[in-house]
Structures are given as structure tokens and as C-alpha cells.
Short mmCIF file of C-alpha atoms in Angstrom, two decimals:
data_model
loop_
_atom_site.label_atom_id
_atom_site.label_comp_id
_atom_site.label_asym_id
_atom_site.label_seq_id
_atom_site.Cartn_x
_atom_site.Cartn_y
_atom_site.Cartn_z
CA UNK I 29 -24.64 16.81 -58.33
CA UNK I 30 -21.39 18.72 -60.06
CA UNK I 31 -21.88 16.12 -63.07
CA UNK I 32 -26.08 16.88 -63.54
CA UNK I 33 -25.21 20.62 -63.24
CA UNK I 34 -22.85 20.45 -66.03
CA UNK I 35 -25.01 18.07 -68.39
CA UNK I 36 -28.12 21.12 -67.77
CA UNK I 37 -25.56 23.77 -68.86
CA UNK I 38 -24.61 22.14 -72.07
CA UNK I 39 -28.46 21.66 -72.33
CA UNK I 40 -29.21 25.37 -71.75
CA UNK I 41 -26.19 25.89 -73.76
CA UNK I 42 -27.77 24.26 -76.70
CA UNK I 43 -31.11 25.71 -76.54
CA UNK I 44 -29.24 29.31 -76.25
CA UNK I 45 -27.67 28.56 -79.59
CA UNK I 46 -30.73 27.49 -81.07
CA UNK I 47 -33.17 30.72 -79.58
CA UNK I 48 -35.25 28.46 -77.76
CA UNK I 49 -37.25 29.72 -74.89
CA UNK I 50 -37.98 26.38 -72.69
CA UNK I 51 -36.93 24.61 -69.70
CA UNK I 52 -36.66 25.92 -66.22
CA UNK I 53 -35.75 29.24 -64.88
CA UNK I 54 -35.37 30.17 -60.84
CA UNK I 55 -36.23 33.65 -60.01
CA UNK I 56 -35.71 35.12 -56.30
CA UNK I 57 -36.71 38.32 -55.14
CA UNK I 58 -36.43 40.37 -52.44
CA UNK I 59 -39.08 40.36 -50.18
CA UNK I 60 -39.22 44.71 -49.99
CA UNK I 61 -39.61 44.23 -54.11
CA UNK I 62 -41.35 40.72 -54.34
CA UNK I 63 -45.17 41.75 -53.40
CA UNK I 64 -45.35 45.17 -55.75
CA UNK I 65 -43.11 44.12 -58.65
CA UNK I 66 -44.27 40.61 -59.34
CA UNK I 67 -47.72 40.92 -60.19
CA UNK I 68 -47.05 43.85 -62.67
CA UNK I 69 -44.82 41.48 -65.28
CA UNK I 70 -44.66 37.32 -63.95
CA UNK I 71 -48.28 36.28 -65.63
CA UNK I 72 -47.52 38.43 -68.74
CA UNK I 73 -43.74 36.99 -69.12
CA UNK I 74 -45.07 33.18 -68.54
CA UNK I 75 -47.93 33.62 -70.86
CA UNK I 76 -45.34 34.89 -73.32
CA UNK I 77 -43.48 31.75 -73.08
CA UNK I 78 -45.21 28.58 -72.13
CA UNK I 79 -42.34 26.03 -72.63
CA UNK I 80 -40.47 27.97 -69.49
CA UNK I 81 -41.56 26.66 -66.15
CA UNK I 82 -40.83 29.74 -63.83
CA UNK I 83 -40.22 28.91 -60.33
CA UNK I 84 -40.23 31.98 -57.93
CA UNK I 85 -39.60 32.52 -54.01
CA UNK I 86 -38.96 35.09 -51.97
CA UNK I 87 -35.11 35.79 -50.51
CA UNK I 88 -33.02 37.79 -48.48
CA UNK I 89 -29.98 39.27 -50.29
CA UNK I 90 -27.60 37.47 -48.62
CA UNK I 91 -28.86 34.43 -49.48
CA UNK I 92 -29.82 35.65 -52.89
CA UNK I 93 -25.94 36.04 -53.45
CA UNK I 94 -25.24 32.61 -52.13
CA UNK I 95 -27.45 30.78 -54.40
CA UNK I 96 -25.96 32.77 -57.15
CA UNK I 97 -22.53 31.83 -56.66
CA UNK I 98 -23.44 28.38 -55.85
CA UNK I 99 -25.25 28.32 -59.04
CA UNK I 100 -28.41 27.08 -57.29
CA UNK I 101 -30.19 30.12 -58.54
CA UNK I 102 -30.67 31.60 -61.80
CA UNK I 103 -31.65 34.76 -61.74
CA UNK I 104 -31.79 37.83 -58.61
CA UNK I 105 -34.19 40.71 -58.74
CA UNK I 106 -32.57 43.02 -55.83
CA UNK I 107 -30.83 46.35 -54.58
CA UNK I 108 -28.18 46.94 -56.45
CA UNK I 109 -24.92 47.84 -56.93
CA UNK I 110 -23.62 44.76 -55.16
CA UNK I 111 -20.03 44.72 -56.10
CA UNK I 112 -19.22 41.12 -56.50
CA UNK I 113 -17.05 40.24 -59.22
CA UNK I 114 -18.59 36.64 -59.50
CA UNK I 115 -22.09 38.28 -60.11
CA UNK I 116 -23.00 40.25 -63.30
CA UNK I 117 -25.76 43.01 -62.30
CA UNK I 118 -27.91 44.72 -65.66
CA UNK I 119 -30.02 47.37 -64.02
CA UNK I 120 -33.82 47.69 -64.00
CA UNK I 121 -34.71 50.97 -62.79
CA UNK I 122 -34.57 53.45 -60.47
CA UNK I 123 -37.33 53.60 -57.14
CA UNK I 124 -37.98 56.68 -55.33
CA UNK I 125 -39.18 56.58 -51.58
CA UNK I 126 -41.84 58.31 -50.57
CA UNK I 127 -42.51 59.86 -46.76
CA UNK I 128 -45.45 58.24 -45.16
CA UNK I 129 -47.42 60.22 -42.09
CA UNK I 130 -50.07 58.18 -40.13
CA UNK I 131 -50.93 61.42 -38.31
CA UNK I 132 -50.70 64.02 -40.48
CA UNK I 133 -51.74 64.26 -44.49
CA UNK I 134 -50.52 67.03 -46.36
CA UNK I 135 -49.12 67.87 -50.11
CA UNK I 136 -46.02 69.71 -49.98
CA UNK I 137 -42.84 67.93 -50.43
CA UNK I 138 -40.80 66.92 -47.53
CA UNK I 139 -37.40 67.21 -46.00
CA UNK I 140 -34.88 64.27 -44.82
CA UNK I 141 -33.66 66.61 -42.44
CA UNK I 142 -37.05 67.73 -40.85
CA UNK I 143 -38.08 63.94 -40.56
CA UNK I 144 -38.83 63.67 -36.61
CA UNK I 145 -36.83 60.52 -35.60
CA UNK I 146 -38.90 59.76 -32.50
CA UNK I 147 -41.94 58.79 -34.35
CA UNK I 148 -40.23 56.79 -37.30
CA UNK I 149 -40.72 53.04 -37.83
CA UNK I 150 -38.23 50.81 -39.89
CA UNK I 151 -38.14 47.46 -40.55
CA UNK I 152 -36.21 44.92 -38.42
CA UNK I 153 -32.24 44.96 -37.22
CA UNK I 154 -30.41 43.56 -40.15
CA UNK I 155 -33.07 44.04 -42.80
CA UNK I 156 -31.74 45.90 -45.68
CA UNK I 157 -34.33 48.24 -46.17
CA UNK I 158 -33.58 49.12 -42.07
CA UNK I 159 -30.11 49.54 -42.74
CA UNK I 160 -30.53 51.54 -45.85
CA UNK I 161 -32.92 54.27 -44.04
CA UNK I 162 -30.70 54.49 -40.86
CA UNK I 163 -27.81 55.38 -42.63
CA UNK I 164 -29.85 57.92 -44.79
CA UNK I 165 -30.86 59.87 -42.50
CA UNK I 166 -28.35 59.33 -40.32
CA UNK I 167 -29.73 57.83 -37.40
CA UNK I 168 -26.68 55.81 -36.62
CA UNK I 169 -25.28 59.19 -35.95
CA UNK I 170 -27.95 60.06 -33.01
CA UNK I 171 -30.17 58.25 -30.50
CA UNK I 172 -32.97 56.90 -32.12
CA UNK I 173 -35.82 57.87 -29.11
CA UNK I 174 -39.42 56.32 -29.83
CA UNK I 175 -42.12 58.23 -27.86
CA UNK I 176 -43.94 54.18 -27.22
CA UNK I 177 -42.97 52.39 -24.22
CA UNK I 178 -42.59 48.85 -26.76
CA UNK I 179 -40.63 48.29 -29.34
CA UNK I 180 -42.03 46.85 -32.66
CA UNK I 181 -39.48 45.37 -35.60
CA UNK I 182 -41.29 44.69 -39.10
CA UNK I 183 -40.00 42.10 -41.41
CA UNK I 184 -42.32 42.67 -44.06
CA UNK I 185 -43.41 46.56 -45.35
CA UNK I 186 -47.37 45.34 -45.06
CA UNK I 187 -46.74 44.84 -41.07
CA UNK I 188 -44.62 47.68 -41.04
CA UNK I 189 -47.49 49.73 -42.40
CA UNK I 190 -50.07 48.25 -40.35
CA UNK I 191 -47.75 49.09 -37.51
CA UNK I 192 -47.19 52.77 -38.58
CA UNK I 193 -51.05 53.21 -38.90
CA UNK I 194 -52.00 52.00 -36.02
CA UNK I 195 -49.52 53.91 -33.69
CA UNK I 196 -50.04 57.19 -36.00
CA UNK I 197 -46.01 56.40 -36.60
CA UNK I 198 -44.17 57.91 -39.71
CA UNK I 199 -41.72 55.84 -42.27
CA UNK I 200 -40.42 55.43 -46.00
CA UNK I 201 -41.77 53.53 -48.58
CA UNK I 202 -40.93 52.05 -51.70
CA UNK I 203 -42.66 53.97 -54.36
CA UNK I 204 -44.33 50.91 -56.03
CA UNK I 205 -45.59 49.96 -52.60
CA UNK I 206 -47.66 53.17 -52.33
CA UNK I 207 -49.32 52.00 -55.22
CA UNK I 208 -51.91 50.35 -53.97
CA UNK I 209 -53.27 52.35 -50.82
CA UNK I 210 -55.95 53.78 -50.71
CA UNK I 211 -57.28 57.24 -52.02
CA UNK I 212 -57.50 58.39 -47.97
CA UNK I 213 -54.02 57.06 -47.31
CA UNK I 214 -52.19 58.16 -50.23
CA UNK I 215 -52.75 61.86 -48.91
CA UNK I 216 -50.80 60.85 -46.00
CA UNK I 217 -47.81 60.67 -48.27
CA UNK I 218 -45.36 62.97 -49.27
CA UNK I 219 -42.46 63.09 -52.06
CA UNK I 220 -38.75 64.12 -50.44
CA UNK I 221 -37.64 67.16 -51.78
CA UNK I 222 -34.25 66.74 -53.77
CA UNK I 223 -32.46 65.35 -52.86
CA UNK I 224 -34.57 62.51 -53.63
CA UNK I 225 -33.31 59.22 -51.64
CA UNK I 226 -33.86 56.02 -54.26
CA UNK I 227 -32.85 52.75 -54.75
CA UNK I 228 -31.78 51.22 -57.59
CA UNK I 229 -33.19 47.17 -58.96
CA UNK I 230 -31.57 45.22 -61.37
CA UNK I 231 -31.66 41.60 -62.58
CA UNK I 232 -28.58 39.54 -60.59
CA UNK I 233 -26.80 36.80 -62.54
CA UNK I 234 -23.51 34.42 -62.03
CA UNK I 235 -20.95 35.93 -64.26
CA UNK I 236 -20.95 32.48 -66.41
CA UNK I 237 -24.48 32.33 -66.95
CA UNK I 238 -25.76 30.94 -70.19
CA UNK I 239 -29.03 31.69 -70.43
CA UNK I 240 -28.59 35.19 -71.87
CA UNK I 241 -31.08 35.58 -73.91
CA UNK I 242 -34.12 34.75 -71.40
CA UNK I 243 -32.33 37.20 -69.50
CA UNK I 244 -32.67 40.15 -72.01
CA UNK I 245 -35.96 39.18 -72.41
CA UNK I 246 -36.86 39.15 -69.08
CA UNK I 247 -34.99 42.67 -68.61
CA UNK I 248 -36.87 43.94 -71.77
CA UNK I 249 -40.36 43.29 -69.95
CA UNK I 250 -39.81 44.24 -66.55
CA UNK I 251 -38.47 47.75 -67.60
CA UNK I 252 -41.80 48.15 -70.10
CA UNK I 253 -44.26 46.75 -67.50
CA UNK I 254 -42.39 48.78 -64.43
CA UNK I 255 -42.12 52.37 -66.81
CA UNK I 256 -46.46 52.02 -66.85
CA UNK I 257 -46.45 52.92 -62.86
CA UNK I 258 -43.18 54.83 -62.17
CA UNK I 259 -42.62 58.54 -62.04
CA UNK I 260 -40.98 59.42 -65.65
CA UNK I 261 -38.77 62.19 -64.01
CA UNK I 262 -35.23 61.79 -63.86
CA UNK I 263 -34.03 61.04 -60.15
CA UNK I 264 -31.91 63.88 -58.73
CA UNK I 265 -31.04 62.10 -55.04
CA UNK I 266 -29.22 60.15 -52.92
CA UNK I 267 -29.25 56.67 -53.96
CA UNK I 268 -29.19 53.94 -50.85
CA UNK I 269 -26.70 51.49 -51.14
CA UNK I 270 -28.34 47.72 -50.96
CA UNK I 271 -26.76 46.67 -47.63
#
């Protein structure tokens, strides 16, 4: 397997130092980024370039940063920093969460300090996103009470947010998943008042990966495609770490 690996580097080695754009390319993405980023630049980047066969799947980070050092993956699209000297990170841009009321609507900004713990929702133990929010707002600090008698863990934001909606619960979303509710729900959610809590995507690569010129390509289109739909404003927050 060592031996084929090798004999495909010197291959993408050669097409690198002729500018070609062909062969294969693996892409994994988190699953909290997968649904909402994907569609906005993977038909427009394969049209660009139909000698590239693009295979994509959804990953965890962990195992994300396993396929990366194993070299079984080419490229990561996840939370970053990730402070791994085998991995190279080049960042993407920077995603503000917004507060999301089942219950309530309103338009005024909101406070990470006046969130109401008992009625928030996160995704499941030892999902990222989970662990991001709890630290955040510092609910490892203090009981987390939940006025239901059951206890529900999401492991995707689309159950989360059917969960949420149902049970006229509270959480945080992703910016770019808000994008797509509804007129009626988007008034049920509110921007954080600075400081803003975001989180920061970038493109994930083993430090000895050759095909660097796909991957300023591919950085080049995500950031035009992604700056269409994302606030143009400066971030002035607290930026959750990926793990």
C-alpha cells in the first residue's frame, strides 16, 4: 500500500509541476459545516474542473485528523486552530453564532450571560459543537438543569433544531445554518451582542502535501462563494476553540 501511495505522489507531483488540474481529490467535512457550506461552492468548483473526480463524506474531527496524518485524506474543511504540527491549516473564514428562541421572537441583540441555561439544547456529549458552547458559556462551571423530565442529545444541528422547536427550547447556531429557515423562524433569532462568540473554518492539509495548487484554488472559491452569504462586519468576539 506504502509503495502505490508513493507512485500517486510522484504522479500528483508531476501534474503539480505541469499546472494540471486532474485526478482525484478527497474532501471531508464536518458534519456542523458539511450541510450549509457544501452546496454554496462543490457543483461550481467541479464544473470548473472536470478532469478532478471529487469524492466527499462527512467526518468527525478526530477522525478527520487521523486520515490526515495517515495520508488517507486529502483535504479537511473544519474548526480550526488545531495545533498539530503534522497538519498545515490556511483559514477560510470566520462564522458567527446566532441565539435561537423557539418561544420567544424578538430583534434586539442578546447576551451570553442572560442566556437561561435550563431551557438550552446542545448537541450530543463529545460533539464538538457541544463542547464548544458548554465551555462558552460556561456551563461546565454550573449545573446544567433542563425544566423536561427526558433528556434529548442531537448529533446533527437539523435534529437539534427540530428538537428545540418542538419543546419551545433555546440554542446556538451556526450562522450559515440560519440561512435557510424560514421568514417566521428567522425572527426567532437573535445576534449576541459583542462579544460575539465565532468559530473559525479553514482548509486542513498534511504538512507534505503536494497538491498545492488545487488547494489554493479550492481556498480561492470557497472564500468568494462563502463572502456572498456572510455578515461583512469584522468579528469583535470570543472565538470557540474546535475541541
Amino acid at each position: 500500500k506504502r509503495i502505490v501511495n508513493d507512485l500517486e505522489q510522484l504522479k500528483e507531483i508531476s501534474r503539480e509541476m505541469k499546472g494540471e488540474i486532474k485526478g482525484n481529490l478527497s474532501i471531508s467535512v464536518i458534519p456542523t459545516v458539511a450541510p450549509y457550506l457544501l452546496p454554496l461552492f462543490l457543483q461550481s468548483f467541479a464544473d470548473k474542473f472536470p478532469d478532478l473526480h471529487i469524492r466527499v463524506n462527512e467526518q468527525s474531527t478526530e477522525e478527520i485528523i487521523r486520515q490526515l496524518k495517515a495520508r488517507e485524506l486529502d483535504i479537511g474543511i473544519l474548526s480550526i486552530p488545531l495545533m498539530d504540527k503534522d497538519i498545515l491549516e490556511v483559514h477560510l473564514y470566520d462564522e458567527p453564532f446566532v441565539f435561537f428562541d423557539a418561544g420567544k421572537s424578538g430583534t434586539g441583540a442578546v447576551s451570553l450571560q442572560n442566556i437561561n441555561s435550563s431551557k438550552l439544547c446542545l448537541m450530543e456529549e463529545g460533539h464538538c459543537m457541544r463542547t464548544q458552547v458548554m465551555n462558552l458559556c460556561e456551563l461546565n462551571k454550573k449545573l446544567l438543569h433542563n425544566q423536561l423530565n427526558f433528556e434529548f442529545q442531537a448529533g446533527s444541528i437539523d435534529s437539534l433544531l427540530r428538537f428545540v422547536r418542538a419543546n419551545q427550547g433555546t440554542t446556538l447556531l451556526p450562522y450559515l445554518s440560519t440561512l435557510d429557515l424560514s421568514e417566521k423562524e428567522k425572527k426567532h433569532t437573535r445576534k449576541f451582542s459583542s462579544p460575539v462568540p465565532y468559530r473559525s473554518l479553514g482548509l486542513a492539509v498534511h504538512r507534505h502535501f503536494v497538491k498545492k495548487k488545487i488547494l489554493k484554488l479550492l481556498h480561492k472559491h470557497i472564500q468568494e462563494k462563502t463572502a456572498m452569504v456572510l455578515p461583512q462586519k469584522k468579528i469583535s468576539g470570543d472565538r470557540l476553540a474546535p475541541v
